[in-house]
PDB file of C-alpha atoms in Angstrom:
ATOM      1  CA  MET A 252      11.890   3.040  19.723  1.00 94.00           C
ATOM      2  CA  ARG A 253       9.711   5.523  17.371  1.00 97.00           C
ATOM      3  CA  VAL A 254       6.197   4.146  16.184  1.00 98.00           C
ATOM      4  CA  ALA A 255       4.236   5.769  13.721  1.00 98.00           C
ATOM      5  CA  VAL A 256       0.415   5.560  14.580  1.00 98.00           C
ATOM      6  CA  VAL A 257      -1.332   6.406  11.354  1.00 98.00           C
ATOM      7  CA  VAL A 258      -4.698   8.332  11.913  1.00 98.00           C
ATOM      8  CA  PHE A 259      -6.991   8.191   8.969  1.00 98.00           C
ATOM      9  CA  PRO A 260     -10.403  10.392   8.862  1.00 97.00           C
ATOM     10  CA  GLY A 261     -12.450   8.047  11.127  1.00 97.00           C
ATOM     11  CA  SER A 262      -9.787   6.203  12.990  1.00 98.00           C
ATOM     12  CA  ASN A 263     -11.032   5.742  16.640  1.00 98.00           C
ATOM     13  CA  CYS A 264      -8.452   3.240  18.321  1.00 98.00           C
ATOM     14  CA  ASP A 265      -5.538   5.504  17.565  1.00 98.00           C
ATOM     15  CA  ARG A 266      -5.136   6.945  21.154  1.00 98.00           C
ATOM     16  CA  ASP A 267      -5.782   3.696  22.648  1.00 98.00           C
ATOM     17  CA  MET A 268      -2.822   2.333  20.749  1.00 98.00           C
ATOM     18  CA  HIS A 269      -0.722   5.283  21.448  1.00 98.00           C
ATOM     19  CA  HIS A 270      -1.338   5.042  25.059  1.00 98.00           C
ATOM     20  CA  VAL A 271      -0.358   1.326  25.045  1.00 98.00           C
ATOM     21  CA  LEU A 272       2.665   1.855  23.052  1.00 98.00           C
ATOM     22  CA  SER A 273       3.732   4.392  25.562  1.00 98.00           C
ATOM     23  CA  GLU A 274       2.978   2.177  28.612  1.00 98.00           C
ATOM     24  CA  PHE A 275       5.393  -0.413  27.076  1.00 98.00           C
ATOM     25  CA  GLY A 276       8.131   2.101  26.843  1.00 97.00           C
ATOM     26  CA  MET A 277       8.049   3.033  23.078  1.00 97.00           C
ATOM     27  CA  SER A 278       7.545   6.465  21.583  1.00 97.00           C
ATOM     28  CA  PRO A 279       4.413   6.714  19.667  1.00 98.00           C
ATOM     29  CA  GLU A 280       4.018   9.607  17.319  1.00 98.00           C
ATOM     30  CA  TYR A 281       0.453  10.349  15.538  1.00 98.00           C
ATOM     31  CA  ARG A 282       1.037  10.459  11.619  1.00 98.00           C
ATOM     32  CA  TRP A 283      -1.690  12.112   9.668  1.00 98.00           C
ATOM     33  CA  HIS A 284      -2.811  10.045   6.518  1.00 97.00           C
ATOM     34  CA  GLU A 285      -2.097  12.979   4.272  1.00 96.00           C
ATOM     35  CA  ASP A 286       1.535  13.267   5.574  1.00 95.00           C
ATOM     36  CA  GLY A 287       4.567  11.101   5.045  1.00 92.00           C
ATOM     37  CA  ILE A 288       6.104   9.029   7.706  1.00 97.00           C
ATOM     38  CA  PRO A 289       9.519  10.442   8.596  1.00 95.00           C
ATOM     39  CA  GLY A 290      12.998   8.732   8.511  1.00 94.00           C
ATOM     40  CA  GLY A 291      13.995   7.073  11.660  1.00 95.00           C
ATOM     41  CA  THR A 292      10.560   5.449  12.239  1.00 97.00           C
ATOM     42  CA  ASP A 293      11.041   2.090  13.922  1.00 97.00           C
ATOM     43  CA  ALA A 294       7.701   0.529  13.337  1.00 98.00           C
ATOM     44  CA  VAL A 295       4.188   1.695  11.965  1.00 98.00           C
ATOM     45  CA  VAL A 296       0.813   0.891  13.411  1.00 98.00           C
ATOM     46  CA  LEU A 297      -2.466   1.138  11.248  1.00 98.00           C
ATOM     47  CA  PRO A 298      -5.001   1.352  14.383  1.00 98.00           C
ATOM     48  CA  GLY A 299      -8.787   0.351  14.405  1.00 98.00           C
ATOM     49  CA  GLY A 300     -11.506   2.377  13.423  1.00 98.00           C
ATOM     50  CA  PHE A 301     -13.846   3.573  10.700  1.00 97.00           C
ATOM     51  CA  SER A 302     -11.798   5.033   8.297  1.00 97.00           C
ATOM     52  CA  TYR A 303     -14.146   7.074   5.588  1.00 96.00           C
ATOM     53  CA  ALA A 304     -17.034   5.619   7.604  1.00 95.00           C
ATOM     54  CA  ASP A 305     -16.440   2.281   5.826  1.00 95.00           C
ATOM     55  CA  ARG A 306     -18.036   3.736   2.808  1.00 95.00           C
ATOM     56  CA  LEU A 307     -17.487   1.621  -0.416  1.00 95.00           C
ATOM     57  CA  ARG A 308     -16.241  -1.160   1.899  1.00 96.00           C
ATOM     58  CA  ALA A 309     -14.135  -1.133   4.920  1.00 96.00           C
ATOM     59  CA  GLY A 310     -10.715   0.028   4.340  1.00 97.00           C
ATOM     60  CA  ALA A 311     -11.099   0.480   0.570  1.00 96.00           C
ATOM     61  CA  ILE A 312     -10.650   4.082   0.200  1.00 97.00           C
ATOM     62  CA  ALA A 313      -7.874   4.649   3.136  1.00 97.00           C
ATOM     63  CA  SER A 314      -5.715   2.004   1.304  1.00 97.00           C
ATOM     64  CA  HIS A 315      -5.317   4.688  -1.548  1.00 95.00           C
ATOM     65  CA  SER A 316      -4.192   7.458   1.126  1.00 96.00           C
ATOM     66  CA  PRO A 317      -0.962   8.971   0.414  1.00 96.00           C
ATOM     67  CA  VAL A 318       0.528   7.638   3.744  1.00 98.00           C
ATOM     68  CA  MET A 319       0.095   4.308   1.962  1.00 98.00           C
ATOM     69  CA  ASP A 320       3.157   4.766  -0.390  1.00 97.00           C
ATOM     70  CA  ASP A 321       5.279   5.112   2.854  1.00 98.00           C
ATOM     71  CA  VAL A 322       3.911   2.243   4.545  1.00 98.00           C
ATOM     72  CA  ARG A 323       4.373  -0.117   1.399  1.00 98.00           C
ATOM     73  CA  ARG A 324       7.964   1.210   1.341  1.00 98.00           C
ATOM     74  CA  LEU A 325       8.749   0.731   4.759  1.00 98.00           C
ATOM     75  CA  ALA A 326       7.132  -2.807   4.577  1.00 98.00           C
ATOM     76  CA  ASP A 327       9.468  -3.829   1.740  1.00 98.00           C
ATOM     77  CA  ASP A 328      12.383  -2.552   3.742  1.00 97.00           C
ATOM     78  CA  GLY A 329      11.549  -4.855   6.641  1.00 97.00           C
ATOM     79  CA  VAL A 330      10.099  -2.439   9.222  1.00 98.00           C
ATOM     80  CA  PRO A 331       7.620  -3.990  11.489  1.00 98.00           C
ATOM     81  CA  VAL A 332       3.859  -2.871  10.422  1.00 98.00           C
ATOM     82  CA  LEU A 333       0.832  -3.949  12.475  1.00 98.00           C
ATOM     83  CA  GLY A 334      -2.676  -3.410  11.375  1.00 98.00           C
ATOM     84  CA  VAL A 335      -5.270  -3.820  13.747  1.00 98.00           C
ATOM     85  CA  CYS A 336      -9.081  -4.151  12.669  1.00 98.00           C
ATOM     86  CA  ASN A 337      -9.631  -1.528  10.270  1.00 98.00           C
ATOM     87  CA  GLY A 338      -5.756  -1.419  10.008  1.00 98.00           C
ATOM     88  CA  PHE A 339      -6.003  -4.885   8.992  1.00 98.00           C
ATOM     89  CA  GLN A 340      -8.614  -4.358   6.336  1.00 98.00           C
ATOM     90  CA  ILE A 341      -6.577  -1.418   4.947  1.00 98.00           C
ATOM     91  CA  LEU A 342      -3.477  -3.523   4.759  1.00 98.00           C
ATOM     92  CA  ALA A 343      -5.443  -6.282   2.821  1.00 98.00           C
ATOM     93  CA  GLU A 344      -7.207  -3.750   0.498  1.00 97.00           C
ATOM     94  CA  ALA A 345      -3.551  -2.245  -0.167  1.00 97.00           C
ATOM     95  CA  GLY A 346      -2.490  -5.747  -1.213  1.00 97.00           C
ATOM     96  CA  LEU A 347       0.132  -5.673   1.620  1.00 98.00           C
ATOM     97  CA  LEU A 348      -1.434  -8.848   3.102  1.00 98.00           C
ATOM     98  CA  PRO A 349      -3.012 -11.616   1.467  1.00 98.00           C
ATOM     99  CA  GLY A 350      -6.984 -12.236   1.638  1.00 98.00           C
ATOM    100  CA  ALA A 351      -9.902  -9.969   2.244  1.00 98.00           C
ATOM    101  CA  LEU A 352     -12.249  -9.129   5.032  1.00 98.00           C
ATOM    102  CA  VAL A 353     -15.903  -9.536   4.393  1.00 96.00           C
ATOM    103  CA  SER A 354     -19.011  -9.434   6.184  1.00 94.00           C
ATOM    104  CA  ASN A 355     -19.429 -11.819   9.216  1.00 95.00           C
ATOM    105  CA  ASP A 356     -21.574 -14.528   8.930  1.00 91.00           C
ATOM    106  CA  GLU A 357     -23.817 -13.289  11.236  1.00 87.00           C
ATOM    107  CA  PRO A 358     -24.903  -9.912   9.794  1.00 82.00           C
ATOM    108  CA  GLY A 359     -24.094  -7.042  11.973  1.00 88.00           C
ATOM    109  CA  PHE A 360     -21.496  -5.577  14.340  1.00 95.00           C
ATOM    110  CA  MET A 361     -19.946  -8.061  16.705  1.00 97.00           C
ATOM    111  CA  CYS A 362     -18.263  -6.822  19.990  1.00 97.00           C
ATOM    112  CA  ARG A 363     -17.240  -9.282  22.311  1.00 96.00           C
ATOM    113  CA  TRP A 364     -14.288 -11.008  24.151  1.00 96.00           C
ATOM    114  CA  THR A 365     -13.039 -14.149  22.363  1.00 97.00           C
ATOM    115  CA  GLU A 366      -9.975 -16.436  22.045  1.00 97.00           C
ATOM    116  CA  VAL A 367      -7.312 -16.665  19.745  1.00 98.00           C
ATOM    117  CA  VAL A 368      -4.607 -19.608  19.546  1.00 98.00           C
ATOM    118  CA  VAL A 369      -0.945 -18.078  18.915  1.00 98.00           C
ATOM    119  CA  GLY A 370       0.411 -19.539  15.411  1.00 98.00           C
ATOM    120  CA  SER A 371       3.607 -17.982  14.182  1.00 97.00           C
ATOM    121  CA  THR A 372       5.962 -16.533  16.771  1.00 97.00           C
ATOM    122  CA  GLY A 373       8.533 -15.371  14.113  1.00 97.00           C
ATOM    123  CA  THR A 374       7.179 -11.958  13.694  1.00 98.00           C
ATOM    124  CA  PRO A 375       8.113  -8.950  15.595  1.00 98.00           C
ATOM    125  CA  PHE A 376       4.958  -8.618  16.962  1.00 98.00           C
ATOM    126  CA  THR A 377       4.753 -12.306  18.427  1.00 98.00           C
ATOM    127  CA  SER A 378       8.485 -13.584  19.502  1.00 98.00           C
ATOM    128  CA  ARG A 379       7.388 -13.261  22.944  1.00 98.00           C
ATOM    129  CA  PHE A 380       4.332 -15.625  22.597  1.00 98.00           C
ATOM    130  CA  SER A 381       4.423 -19.329  22.646  1.00 97.00           C
ATOM    131  CA  GLY A 382       2.991 -21.017  19.836  1.00 95.00           C
ATOM    132  CA  GLY A 383      -0.411 -22.742  20.698  1.00 96.00           C
ATOM    133  CA  ASP A 384      -0.873 -20.226  23.606  1.00 96.00           C
ATOM    134  CA  VAL A 385      -4.652 -19.679  23.917  1.00 97.00           C
ATOM    135  CA  LEU A 386      -5.414 -15.965  25.106  1.00 96.00           C
ATOM    136  CA  GLY A 387      -8.366 -13.799  25.282  1.00 97.00           C
ATOM    137  CA  ILE A 388      -8.830 -10.847  23.295  1.00 97.00           C
ATOM    138  CA  PRO A 389     -11.965  -8.597  22.250  1.00 98.00           C
ATOM    139  CA  VAL A 390     -13.045  -8.317  18.627  1.00 98.00           C
ATOM    140  CA  ALA A 391     -15.228  -5.539  17.477  1.00 98.00           C
ATOM    141  CA  ASN A 392     -16.013  -5.270  13.804  1.00 97.00           C
ATOM    142  CA  GLY A 393     -18.734  -5.948  11.038  1.00 96.00           C
ATOM    143  CA  GLU A 394     -16.589  -7.044   8.470  1.00 96.00           C
ATOM    144  CA  GLY A 395     -14.058  -9.309   9.964  1.00 97.00           C
ATOM    145  CA  ARG A 396     -14.543 -12.654   8.106  1.00 97.00           C
ATOM    146  CA  TYR A 397     -11.278 -13.633   6.708  1.00 98.00           C
ATOM    147  CA  HIS A 398     -11.722 -14.681   3.179  1.00 97.00           C
ATOM    148  CA  ALA A 399      -9.070 -16.231   0.870  1.00 97.00           C
ATOM    149  CA  ASP A 400      -9.570 -19.453  -1.273  1.00 94.00           C
ATOM    150  CA  GLU A 401      -8.491 -22.805   0.062  1.00 95.00           C
ATOM    151  CA  ARG A 402      -5.215 -22.855  -1.863  1.00 97.00           C
ATOM    152  CA  THR A 403      -3.984 -19.620  -0.510  1.00 97.00           C
ATOM    153  CA  VAL A 404      -5.075 -20.786   3.286  1.00 98.00           C
ATOM    154  CA  ARG A 405      -2.967 -23.761   2.724  1.00 98.00           C
ATOM    155  CA  GLU A 406       0.020 -21.742   1.410  1.00 98.00           C
ATOM    156  CA  LEU A 407      -0.284 -19.567   4.575  1.00 98.00           C
ATOM    157  CA  GLU A 408      -0.562 -22.514   6.846  1.00 97.00           C
ATOM    158  CA  ASP A 409       2.602 -23.979   5.244  1.00 98.00           C
ATOM    159  CA  ALA A 410       4.470 -21.061   5.222  1.00 98.00           C
ATOM    160  CA  GLY A 411       3.864 -20.267   8.822  1.00 97.00           C
ATOM    161  CA  ARG A 412       2.103 -17.243   7.974  1.00 98.00           C
ATOM    162  CA  ILE A 413      -1.120 -17.747  10.082  1.00 98.00           C
ATOM    163  CA  VAL A 414      -0.373 -15.517  13.201  1.00 98.00           C
ATOM    164  CA  PHE A 415      -3.629 -15.930  15.144  1.00 98.00           C
ATOM    165  CA  ARG A 416      -6.542 -18.278  14.749  1.00 98.00           C
ATOM    166  CA  TYR A 417      -9.839 -18.133  16.606  1.00 98.00           C
ATOM    167  CA  ALA A 418     -10.061 -20.658  19.313  1.00 97.00           C
ATOM    168  CA  GLY A 419     -13.400 -21.720  17.605  1.00 94.00           C
ATOM    169  CA  ASP A 420     -15.475 -20.681  14.607  1.00 95.00           C
ATOM    170  CA  LEU A 421     -16.276 -17.287  15.542  1.00 96.00           C
ATOM    171  CA  ASN A 422     -17.487 -15.544  12.323  1.00 96.00           C
ATOM    172  CA  GLY A 423     -17.199 -17.908   9.412  1.00 95.00           C
ATOM    173  CA  SER A 424     -13.512 -17.101   8.766  1.00 97.00           C
ATOM    174  CA  ALA A 425     -11.493 -19.397   6.206  1.00 97.00           C
ATOM    175  CA  GLY A 426      -9.126 -21.527   8.627  1.00 97.00           C
ATOM    176  CA  SER A 427     -10.690 -19.459  11.579  1.00 98.00           C
ATOM    177  CA  ILE A 428      -7.840 -17.102  10.671  1.00 98.00           C
ATOM    178  CA  ALA A 429      -7.826 -13.793  13.035  1.00 98.00           C
ATOM    179  CA  GLY A 430      -4.489 -12.638  11.895  1.00 98.00           C
ATOM    180  CA  VAL A 431      -1.623 -13.300   9.131  1.00 98.00           C
ATOM    181  CA  CYS A 432       1.736 -11.920   8.198  1.00 98.00           C
ATOM    182  CA  SER A 433       3.493 -11.067   5.030  1.00 98.00           C
ATOM    183  CA  GLU A 434       5.847 -13.303   3.436  1.00 98.00           C
ATOM    184  CA  GLY A 435       8.950 -11.598   5.432  1.00 97.00           C
ATOM    185  CA  GLY A 436       6.784 -11.772   8.633  1.00 98.00           C
ATOM    186  CA  ASN A 437       7.285  -8.014   9.443  1.00 98.00           C
ATOM    187  CA  VAL A 438       3.866  -6.976   8.297  1.00 98.00           C
ATOM    188  CA  VAL A 439       1.126  -8.406  10.564  1.00 98.00           C
ATOM    189  CA  GLY A 440      -2.614  -7.915  10.281  1.00 98.00           C
ATOM    190  CA  MET A 441      -5.295  -9.006  12.801  1.00 98.00           C
ATOM    191  CA  MET A 442      -9.050  -8.400  13.325  1.00 98.00           C
ATOM    192  CA  PRO A 443      -8.841  -8.655  17.301  1.00 98.00           C
ATOM    193  CA  HIS A 444      -7.660  -5.695  19.382  1.00 98.00           C
ATOM    194  CA  PRO A 445      -4.292  -6.333  21.039  1.00 98.00           C
ATOM    195  CA  GLU A 446      -4.426  -2.669  22.582  1.00 98.00           C
ATOM    196  CA  ARG A 447      -7.331  -3.606  24.529  1.00 98.00           C
ATOM    197  CA  ALA A 448      -5.924  -6.750  26.056  1.00 98.00           C
ATOM    198  CA  ALA A 449      -2.563  -5.436  27.036  1.00 98.00           C
ATOM    199  CA  GLU A 450      -3.247  -4.034  30.668  1.00 97.00           C
ATOM    200  CA  PRO A 451      -4.855  -5.621  33.448  1.00 95.00           C
ATOM    201  CA  ASP A 452      -7.074  -2.907  34.354  1.00 93.00           C
ATOM    202  CA  VAL A 453      -9.347  -3.502  31.018  1.00 93.00           C
ATOM    203  CA  CYS A 454      -9.055  -6.951  31.192  1.00 93.00           C
ATOM    204  CA  PRO A 455     -10.421 -10.013  33.070  1.00 87.00           C
ATOM    205  CA  PRO A 456      -9.091 -10.202  36.502  1.00 84.00           C
ATOM    206  CA  GLY A 457      -5.392 -10.790  36.728  1.00 82.00           C
ATOM    207  CA  ALA A 458      -4.651 -11.171  32.924  1.00 92.00           C
ATOM    208  CA  ALA A 459      -2.886  -8.985  30.138  1.00 96.00           C
ATOM    209  CA  PRO A 460      -3.049 -11.528  27.616  1.00 97.00           C
ATOM    210  CA  MET A 461      -1.612  -9.515  24.876  1.00 98.00           C
ATOM    211  CA  ALA A 462       1.006  -7.685  26.832  1.00 98.00           C
ATOM    212  CA  PRO A 463       3.608 -10.073  25.146  1.00 98.00           C
ATOM    213  CA  LEU A 464       2.610  -8.430  21.595  1.00 98.00           C
ATOM    214  CA  PHE A 465       3.919  -5.267  22.855  1.00 98.00           C
ATOM    215  CA  GLU A 466       6.982  -6.688  24.604  1.00 98.00           C
ATOM    216  CA  SER A 467       7.680  -8.424  21.436  1.00 98.00           C
ATOM    217  CA  LEU A 468       7.678  -5.383  19.264  1.00 98.00           C
ATOM    218  CA  ARG A 469       9.973  -3.532  22.055  1.00 97.00           C
ATOM    219  CA  ALA A 470      12.390  -6.180  21.923  1.00 96.00           C
ATOM    220  CA  ALA A 471      12.396  -6.231  18.175  1.00 94.00           C
ATOM    221  CA  ALA A 472      13.705  -2.476  18.244  1.00 76.00           C
ATOM    222  CA  ALA A 473      16.294  -3.543  20.748  1.00 71.00           C
ATOM    223  CA  ALA A 474      17.689  -6.545  18.538  1.00 66.00           C
TER     224      ALA A 474
ATOM    225  CA  MET B 192     -21.212  15.371 -25.647  1.00 90.00           C
ATOM    226  CA  PRO B 193     -24.145  13.428 -24.311  1.00 94.00           C
ATOM    227  CA  GLU B 194     -24.249  12.209 -20.826  1.00 95.00           C
ATOM    228  CA  PHE B 195     -24.847   8.722 -19.818  1.00 96.00           C
ATOM    229  CA  ALA B 196     -25.727   6.980 -16.793  1.00 97.00           C
ATOM    230  CA  ILE B 197     -23.289   3.839 -16.189  1.00 98.00           C
ATOM    231  CA  THR B 198     -24.618   1.475 -13.505  1.00 97.00           C
ATOM    232  CA  VAL B 199     -22.229  -0.573 -11.766  1.00 98.00           C
ATOM    233  CA  THR B 200     -23.722  -3.259  -9.607  1.00 97.00           C
ATOM    234  CA  ILE B 201     -21.020  -4.995  -7.302  1.00 97.00           C
ATOM    235  CA  ARG B 202     -22.126  -8.207  -5.668  1.00 96.00           C
ATOM    236  CA  ASN B 203     -20.326 -11.040  -4.199  1.00 94.00           C
ATOM    237  CA  ARG B 204     -18.886 -13.725  -6.448  1.00 94.00           C
ATOM    238  CA  PRO B 205     -20.473 -16.938  -7.098  1.00 92.00           C
ATOM    239  CA  GLY B 206     -19.691 -19.095  -3.881  1.00 89.00           C
ATOM    240  CA  MET B 207     -19.196 -16.327  -1.644  1.00 91.00           C
ATOM    241  CA  ALA B 208     -21.397 -16.550   1.186  1.00 89.00           C
ATOM    242  CA  ASP B 209     -24.077 -13.421   1.302  1.00 92.00           C
ATOM    243  CA  PRO B 210     -25.225 -13.363   4.910  1.00 90.00           C
ATOM    244  CA  GLU B 211     -27.299 -10.429   4.423  1.00 91.00           C
ATOM    245  CA  GLY B 212     -29.107 -11.884   1.496  1.00 93.00           C
ATOM    246  CA  GLU B 213     -29.715 -15.294   3.630  1.00 92.00           C
ATOM    247  CA  THR B 214     -31.092 -13.322   6.407  1.00 91.00           C
ATOM    248  CA  ILE B 215     -33.487 -11.333   4.329  1.00 91.00           C
ATOM    249  CA  LEU B 216     -34.686 -14.590   2.750  1.00 92.00           C
ATOM    250  CA  ARG B 217     -34.850 -16.710   5.869  1.00 91.00           C
ATOM    251  CA  ASP B 218     -36.093 -14.155   8.432  1.00 88.00           C
ATOM    252  CA  LEU B 219     -38.285 -12.031   6.385  1.00 89.00           C
ATOM    253  CA  VAL B 220     -39.360 -13.309   2.728  1.00 89.00           C
ATOM    254  CA  LEU B 221     -40.029 -16.926   3.650  1.00 88.00           C
ATOM    255  CA  ARG B 222     -41.754 -15.904   6.596  1.00 85.00           C
ATOM    256  CA  GLY B 223     -44.395 -14.181   4.507  1.00 73.00           C
ATOM    257  CA  GLY B 224     -44.188 -10.896   6.274  1.00 55.00           C
ATOM    258  CA  GLY B 225     -45.386 -12.113   9.696  1.00 50.00           C
ATOM    259  CA  SER B 226     -48.952 -13.158  10.804  1.00 49.00           C
ATOM    260  CA  GLY B 227     -51.509 -11.117   9.094  1.00 43.00           C
ATOM    261  CA  GLY B 228     -49.189  -9.376   6.870  1.00 47.00           C
ATOM    262  CA  ALA B 229     -50.201  -7.601   3.822  1.00 50.00           C
ATOM    263  CA  SER B 230     -48.462 -10.575   1.688  1.00 52.00           C
ATOM    264  CA  GLY B 231     -50.859 -12.762   3.001  1.00 54.00           C
ATOM    265  CA  GLY B 232     -48.731 -15.939   3.708  1.00 59.00           C
ATOM    266  CA  ILE B 233     -45.568 -17.607   2.417  1.00 63.00           C
ATOM    267  CA  PRO B 234     -44.800 -16.868  -1.149  1.00 64.00           C
ATOM    268  CA  GLY B 235     -43.634 -19.995  -2.949  1.00 72.00           C
ATOM    269  CA  GLY B 236     -40.859 -20.323  -5.443  1.00 86.00           C
ATOM    270  CA  ILE B 237     -38.182 -18.086  -4.177  1.00 91.00           C
ATOM    271  CA  SER B 238     -34.988 -19.801  -3.408  1.00 91.00           C
ATOM    272  CA  ALA B 239     -32.531 -17.451  -3.155  1.00 92.00           C
ATOM    273  CA  ILE B 240     -31.640 -13.662  -2.530  1.00 94.00           C
ATOM    274  CA  ARG B 241     -28.388 -11.953  -3.400  1.00 94.00           C
ATOM    275  CA  THR B 242     -27.655  -8.259  -2.111  1.00 95.00           C
ATOM    276  CA  ALA B 243     -25.424  -5.930  -4.066  1.00 97.00           C
ATOM    277  CA  LYS B 244     -23.979  -2.490  -4.084  1.00 96.00           C
ATOM    278  CA  ALA B 245     -24.970  -0.078  -6.867  1.00 97.00           C
ATOM    279  CA  LEU B 246     -23.036   3.015  -7.807  1.00 97.00           C
ATOM    280  CA  GLU B 247     -24.256   5.180 -10.611  1.00 97.00           C
ATOM    281  CA  PHE B 248     -21.727   7.038 -12.513  1.00 98.00           C
ATOM    282  CA  ARG B 249     -22.963  10.039 -14.715  1.00 97.00           C
ATOM    283  CA  VAL B 250     -20.346  10.361 -17.688  1.00 97.00           C
ATOM    284  CA  SER B 251     -19.890  12.865 -20.579  1.00 96.00           C
ATOM    285  CA  ALA B 252     -18.746  10.662 -23.615  1.00 96.00           C
ATOM    286  CA  GLY B 253     -19.041  10.077 -27.305  1.00 96.00           C
ATOM    287  CA  ASP B 254     -21.328   7.130 -26.826  1.00 95.00           C
ATOM    288  CA  ALA B 255     -22.666   4.667 -24.243  1.00 95.00           C
ATOM    289  CA  ALA B 256     -19.698   2.136 -25.110  1.00 95.00           C
ATOM    290  CA  ALA B 257     -17.081   4.833 -24.427  1.00 96.00           C
ATOM    291  CA  ALA B 258     -18.779   5.771 -21.151  1.00 96.00           C
ATOM    292  CA  GLU B 259     -18.829   2.231 -19.909  1.00 97.00           C
ATOM    293  CA  ASP B 260     -15.401   1.739 -20.833  1.00 97.00           C
ATOM    294  CA  LEU B 261     -14.161   4.778 -18.901  1.00 97.00           C
ATOM    295  CA  VAL B 262     -16.183   3.433 -15.798  1.00 98.00           C
ATOM    296  CA  ARG B 263     -15.034  -0.057 -16.123  1.00 97.00           C
ATOM    297  CA  ARG B 264     -11.226   1.254 -16.237  1.00 97.00           C
ATOM    298  CA  VAL B 265     -11.805   3.599 -13.228  1.00 97.00           C
ATOM    299  CA  CYS B 266     -13.524   0.603 -11.385  1.00 98.00           C
ATOM    300  CA  GLU B 267     -10.551  -1.620 -11.946  1.00 96.00           C
ATOM    301  CA  GLU B 268      -7.706   0.853 -11.408  1.00 95.00           C
ATOM    302  CA  MET B 269      -9.337   2.374  -7.977  1.00 95.00           C
ATOM    303  CA  ARG B 270     -10.598  -1.187  -7.112  1.00 96.00           C
ATOM    304  CA  ILE B 271     -13.908   0.235  -6.755  1.00 97.00           C
ATOM    305  CA  TYR B 272     -14.841  -3.709  -6.148  1.00 97.00           C
ATOM    306  CA  ASN B 273     -12.496  -6.093  -4.863  1.00 96.00           C
ATOM    307  CA  PRO B 274     -12.109  -8.920  -7.595  1.00 95.00           C
ATOM    308  CA  LEU B 275     -11.005 -11.448  -4.905  1.00 94.00           C
ATOM    309  CA  VAL B 276     -14.327 -11.513  -3.581  1.00 95.00           C
ATOM    310  CA  SER B 277     -16.602  -9.313  -5.843  1.00 96.00           C
ATOM    311  CA  GLU B 278     -18.016  -9.386  -9.434  1.00 97.00           C
ATOM    312  CA  ALA B 279     -19.042  -5.995 -11.103  1.00 97.00           C
ATOM    313  CA  VAL B 280     -21.840  -5.744 -13.763  1.00 97.00           C
ATOM    314  CA  PHE B 281     -21.811  -2.664 -15.923  1.00 97.00           C
ATOM    315  CA  SER B 282     -24.896  -1.379 -17.630  1.00 95.00           C
ATOM    316  CA  ALA B 283     -25.472   1.541 -19.652  1.00 89.00           C
ATOM    317  CA  GLY B 284     -28.474   3.896 -20.133  1.00 71.00           C
ATOM    318  CA  SER B 285     -28.793   7.498 -21.537  1.00 54.00           C
ATOM    319  CA  ASN B 286     -30.685  10.277 -19.559  1.00 52.00           C
TER     320      ASN B 286
END
């Protein structure tokens, strides 16, 4: 399975993502944001970081990068697309996912482990989870508070498009939303970092809570 | 053609929380600058602070209205502000 890991100026979780995708038996390839995504790519990941140093606002400038035309086309074709942290901010800014990510209700950078509750398992990234699972995962962001108006949040709930929620009120996010998906389910954005919670060596003893996310993606390719 | 400075002030839409403004108000201004601070005690009458980002565009145009129109169009097309959460106020001044 060929997975494009898009690298923007300021991406800093691209290597972690590449490492984990490899560990789970996939074939990741870095793609510079000014280059296209080649045919035969089975999935796309927009990793975390600080594209363009978060200037203007997180994800705003990268959402206009040349690579985003290909990301949009692949998303429309049903190819799995995952945005993590800054990647989620970029997907939201590009209009590929609903809502916006704004400053946390406690100003400043929040970097800690938290817990999420699994919502939709109907995406290529969550099929190996069970709905309602409560899982540990780290967050690391300054602009991670999910915002959408009440009607949009309700529509997302009704359509089963909330992929992860925080187990409590972490940062003021509407509906405690940590991750959402597109109407087709193939585009997923999440603020917490699954690539930092997929191997026991970097997790609390005995755990690799986000391993199923990568197992899901691998299974989606085989399907 | 004359040059104009068009200032775009981007701030949260009404109803959007502004945690930075709230912190400046609660933890600095309403504390009166700390004990023995130059401001000498807690100032009265201040009820809210809203933060914003300001961008100044320098634009050559026939007149100020044309310069402002151009900046407004650029800001909308390039999503310089996200209308979902922010509003922009445009003001022109010549230099």
